[in-house]
PDB file of C-alpha atoms and ligand atoms in Angstrom:
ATOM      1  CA  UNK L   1     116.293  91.773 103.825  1.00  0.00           C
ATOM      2  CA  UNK L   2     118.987  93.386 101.114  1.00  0.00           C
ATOM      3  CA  UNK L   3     118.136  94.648  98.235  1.00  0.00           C
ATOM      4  CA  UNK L   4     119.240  95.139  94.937  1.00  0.00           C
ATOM      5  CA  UNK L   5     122.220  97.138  95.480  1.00  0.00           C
ATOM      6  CA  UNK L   6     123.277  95.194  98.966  1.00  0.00           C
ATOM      7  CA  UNK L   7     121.994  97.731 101.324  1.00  0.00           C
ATOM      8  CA  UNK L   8     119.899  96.257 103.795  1.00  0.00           C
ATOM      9  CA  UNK L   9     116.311  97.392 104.341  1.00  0.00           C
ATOM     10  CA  UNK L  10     113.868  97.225 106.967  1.00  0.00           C
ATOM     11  CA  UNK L  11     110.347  97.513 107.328  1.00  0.00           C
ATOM     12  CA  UNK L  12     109.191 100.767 109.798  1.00  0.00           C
ATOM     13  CA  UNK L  13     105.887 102.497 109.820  1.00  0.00           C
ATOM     14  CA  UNK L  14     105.127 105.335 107.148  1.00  0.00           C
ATOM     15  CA  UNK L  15     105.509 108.340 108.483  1.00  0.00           C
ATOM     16  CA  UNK L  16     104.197 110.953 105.691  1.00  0.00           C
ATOM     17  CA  UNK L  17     101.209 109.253 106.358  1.00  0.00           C
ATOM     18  CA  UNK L  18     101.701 108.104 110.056  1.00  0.00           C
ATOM     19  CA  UNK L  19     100.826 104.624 108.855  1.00  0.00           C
ATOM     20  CA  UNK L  20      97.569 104.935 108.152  1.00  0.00           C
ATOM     21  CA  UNK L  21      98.255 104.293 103.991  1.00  0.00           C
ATOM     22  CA  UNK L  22      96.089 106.961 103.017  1.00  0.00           C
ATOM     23  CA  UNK L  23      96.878 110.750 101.626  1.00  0.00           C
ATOM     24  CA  UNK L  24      97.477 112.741 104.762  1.00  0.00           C
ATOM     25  CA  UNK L  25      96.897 116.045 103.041  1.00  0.00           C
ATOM     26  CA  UNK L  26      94.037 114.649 100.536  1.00  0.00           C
ATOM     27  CA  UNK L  27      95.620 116.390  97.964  1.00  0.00           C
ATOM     28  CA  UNK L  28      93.204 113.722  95.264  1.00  0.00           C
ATOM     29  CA  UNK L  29      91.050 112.488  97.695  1.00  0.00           C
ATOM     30  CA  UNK L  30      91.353 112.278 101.328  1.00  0.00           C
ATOM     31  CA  UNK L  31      90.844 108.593  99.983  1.00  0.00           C
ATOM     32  CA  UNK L  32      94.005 108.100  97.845  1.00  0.00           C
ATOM     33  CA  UNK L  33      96.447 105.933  98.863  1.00  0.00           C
ATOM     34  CA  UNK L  34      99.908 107.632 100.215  1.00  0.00           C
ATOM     35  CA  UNK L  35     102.262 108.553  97.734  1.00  0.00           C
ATOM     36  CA  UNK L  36     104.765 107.382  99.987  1.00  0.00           C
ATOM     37  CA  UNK L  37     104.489 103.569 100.978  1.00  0.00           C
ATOM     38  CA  UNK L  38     101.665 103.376  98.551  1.00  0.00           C
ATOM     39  CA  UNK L  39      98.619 102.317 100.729  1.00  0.00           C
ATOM     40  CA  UNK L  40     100.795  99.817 102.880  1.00  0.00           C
ATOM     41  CA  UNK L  41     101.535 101.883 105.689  1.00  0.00           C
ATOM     42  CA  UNK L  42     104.941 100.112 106.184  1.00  0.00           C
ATOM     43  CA  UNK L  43     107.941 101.580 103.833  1.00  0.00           C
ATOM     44  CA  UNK L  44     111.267  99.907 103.808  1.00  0.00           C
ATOM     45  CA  UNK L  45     114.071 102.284 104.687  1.00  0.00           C
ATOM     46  CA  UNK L  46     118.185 101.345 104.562  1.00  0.00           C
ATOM     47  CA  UNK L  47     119.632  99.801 107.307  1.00  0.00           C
ATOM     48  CA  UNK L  48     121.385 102.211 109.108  1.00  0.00           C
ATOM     49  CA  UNK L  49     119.892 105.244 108.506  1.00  0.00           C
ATOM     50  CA  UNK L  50     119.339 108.409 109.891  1.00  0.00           C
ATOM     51  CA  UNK L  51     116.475 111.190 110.219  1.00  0.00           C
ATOM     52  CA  UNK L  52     116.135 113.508 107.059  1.00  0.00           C
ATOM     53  CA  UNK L  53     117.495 117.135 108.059  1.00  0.00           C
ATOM     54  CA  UNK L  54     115.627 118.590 105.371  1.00  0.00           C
ATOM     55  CA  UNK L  55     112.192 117.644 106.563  1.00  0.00           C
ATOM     56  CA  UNK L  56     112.711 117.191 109.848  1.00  0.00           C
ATOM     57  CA  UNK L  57     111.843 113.501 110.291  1.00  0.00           C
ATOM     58  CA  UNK L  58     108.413 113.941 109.027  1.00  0.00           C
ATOM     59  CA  UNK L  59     108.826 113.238 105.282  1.00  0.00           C
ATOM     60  CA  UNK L  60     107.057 116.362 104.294  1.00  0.00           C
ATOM     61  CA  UNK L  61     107.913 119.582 103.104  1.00  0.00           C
ATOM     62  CA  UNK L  62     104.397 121.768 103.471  1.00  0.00           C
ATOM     63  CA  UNK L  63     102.157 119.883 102.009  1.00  0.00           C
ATOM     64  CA  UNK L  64     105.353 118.084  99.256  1.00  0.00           C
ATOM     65  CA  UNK L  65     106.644 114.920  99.303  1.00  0.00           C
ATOM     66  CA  UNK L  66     110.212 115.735 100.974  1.00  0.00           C
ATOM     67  CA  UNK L  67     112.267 115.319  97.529  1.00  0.00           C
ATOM     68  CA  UNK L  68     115.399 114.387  99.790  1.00  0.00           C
ATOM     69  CA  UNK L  69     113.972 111.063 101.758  1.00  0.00           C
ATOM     70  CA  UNK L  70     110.893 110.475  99.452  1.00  0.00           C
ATOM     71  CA  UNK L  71     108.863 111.043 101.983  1.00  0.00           C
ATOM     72  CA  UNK L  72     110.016 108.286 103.983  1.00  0.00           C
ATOM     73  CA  UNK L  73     111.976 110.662 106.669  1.00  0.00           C
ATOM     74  CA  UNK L  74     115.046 108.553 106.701  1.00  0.00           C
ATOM     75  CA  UNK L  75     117.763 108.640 104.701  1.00  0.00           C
ATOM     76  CA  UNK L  76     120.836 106.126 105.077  1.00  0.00           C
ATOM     77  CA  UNK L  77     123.181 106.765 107.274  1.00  0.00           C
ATOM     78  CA  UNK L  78     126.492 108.380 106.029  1.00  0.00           C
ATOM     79  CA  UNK L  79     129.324 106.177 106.231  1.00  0.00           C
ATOM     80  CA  UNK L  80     132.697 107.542 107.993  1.00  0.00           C
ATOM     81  CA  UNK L  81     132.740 110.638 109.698  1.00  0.00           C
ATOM     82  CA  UNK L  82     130.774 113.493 109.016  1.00  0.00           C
ATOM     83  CA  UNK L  83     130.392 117.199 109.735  1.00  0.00           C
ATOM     84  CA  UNK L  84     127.398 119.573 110.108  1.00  0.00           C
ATOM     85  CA  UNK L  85     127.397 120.710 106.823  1.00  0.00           C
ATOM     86  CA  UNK L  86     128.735 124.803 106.485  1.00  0.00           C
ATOM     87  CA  UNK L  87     126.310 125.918 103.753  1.00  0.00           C
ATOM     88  CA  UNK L  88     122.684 125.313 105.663  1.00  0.00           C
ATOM     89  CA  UNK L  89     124.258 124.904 109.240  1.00  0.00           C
ATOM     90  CA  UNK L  90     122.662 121.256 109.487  1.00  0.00           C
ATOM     91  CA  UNK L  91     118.988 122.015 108.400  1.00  0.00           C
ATOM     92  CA  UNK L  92     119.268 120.516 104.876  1.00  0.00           C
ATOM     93  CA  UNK L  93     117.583 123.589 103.235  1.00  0.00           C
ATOM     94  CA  UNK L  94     119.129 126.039 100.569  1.00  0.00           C
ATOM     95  CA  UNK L  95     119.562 129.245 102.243  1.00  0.00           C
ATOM     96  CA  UNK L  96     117.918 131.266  99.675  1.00  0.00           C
ATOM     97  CA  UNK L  97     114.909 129.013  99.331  1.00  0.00           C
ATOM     98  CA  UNK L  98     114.004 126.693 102.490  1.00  0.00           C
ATOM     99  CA  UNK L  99     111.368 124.266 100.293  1.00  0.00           C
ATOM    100  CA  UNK L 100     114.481 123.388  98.227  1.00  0.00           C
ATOM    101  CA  UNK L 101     117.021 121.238  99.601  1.00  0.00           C
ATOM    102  CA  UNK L 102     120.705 122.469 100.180  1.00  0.00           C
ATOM    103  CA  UNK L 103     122.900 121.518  97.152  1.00  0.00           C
ATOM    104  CA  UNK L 104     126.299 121.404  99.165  1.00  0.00           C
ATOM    105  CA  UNK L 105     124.704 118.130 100.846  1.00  0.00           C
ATOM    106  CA  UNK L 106     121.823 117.380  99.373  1.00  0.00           C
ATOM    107  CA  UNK L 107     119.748 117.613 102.464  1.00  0.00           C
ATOM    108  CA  UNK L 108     121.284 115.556 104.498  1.00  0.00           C
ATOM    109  CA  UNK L 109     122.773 118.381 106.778  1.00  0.00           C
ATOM    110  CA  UNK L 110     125.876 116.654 107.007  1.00  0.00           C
ATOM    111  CA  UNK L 111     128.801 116.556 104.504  1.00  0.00           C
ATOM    112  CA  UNK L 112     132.028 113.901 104.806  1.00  0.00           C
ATOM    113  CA  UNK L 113     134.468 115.260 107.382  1.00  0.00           C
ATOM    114  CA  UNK L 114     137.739 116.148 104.953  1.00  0.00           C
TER     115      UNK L 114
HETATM  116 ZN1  LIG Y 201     102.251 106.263 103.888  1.00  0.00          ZN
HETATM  117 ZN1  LIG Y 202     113.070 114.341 104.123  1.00  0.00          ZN
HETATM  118 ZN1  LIG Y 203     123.697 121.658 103.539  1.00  0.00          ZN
END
């Protein structure tokens, strides 16, 4: 399946909410549908992708929605060669405040290799 902009998407469990469809902090309700895949339990992520550095793979940050995945814990893989990026050595977080995503590559951990 492609969508809009001609990436190709697949169907893989939610993780924020480990595919359950439901809030896994209860932040409303412990009966409110995840913000992530909205209830479903399935999200559709691009096709190839790669985890999030910023969250880890889990598509949280605390108790957040991980701003640079959405929450899904994947993020499309870069195309072309990449290196760890120099500003947050690879962990996708701003050095001055980890919750906040590194600006030199916006998470990812990885820049393009010059
Ligand atoms: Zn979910
Ligand atoms: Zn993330
Ligand atoms: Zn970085």
């Amino acid at each position: 399946m492609k969508n809009e902009t001609g990436v190709t998407m697949a169907p893989l469990p939610c993780i924020f909410c480990g595919g359950k469809g439901k809030d896994p902090f209860g932040i409303m309700s412990r009966l409110s549908d995840c913000p992530v895949c909205l209830g479903k339990g399935v999200v559709q992520v691009p096709v190839p992708y790669v985890a999030c550095a910023h969250c880890q793979g889990s598509g949280a940050i605390k108790r957040l929605t991980c701003t640079v995945c959405r929450g899904k814990g994947r993020v499309p893989a870069a195309v072309g060669p990449t290196i760890v990026c120099p500003d947050c050595q690879g962990t996708g977080d701003d050095s001055s405040a980890p919750a906040m995503d590194c600006l030199t590559c916006r998470g990812r951990g990885r820049v393009a290799a010059q």
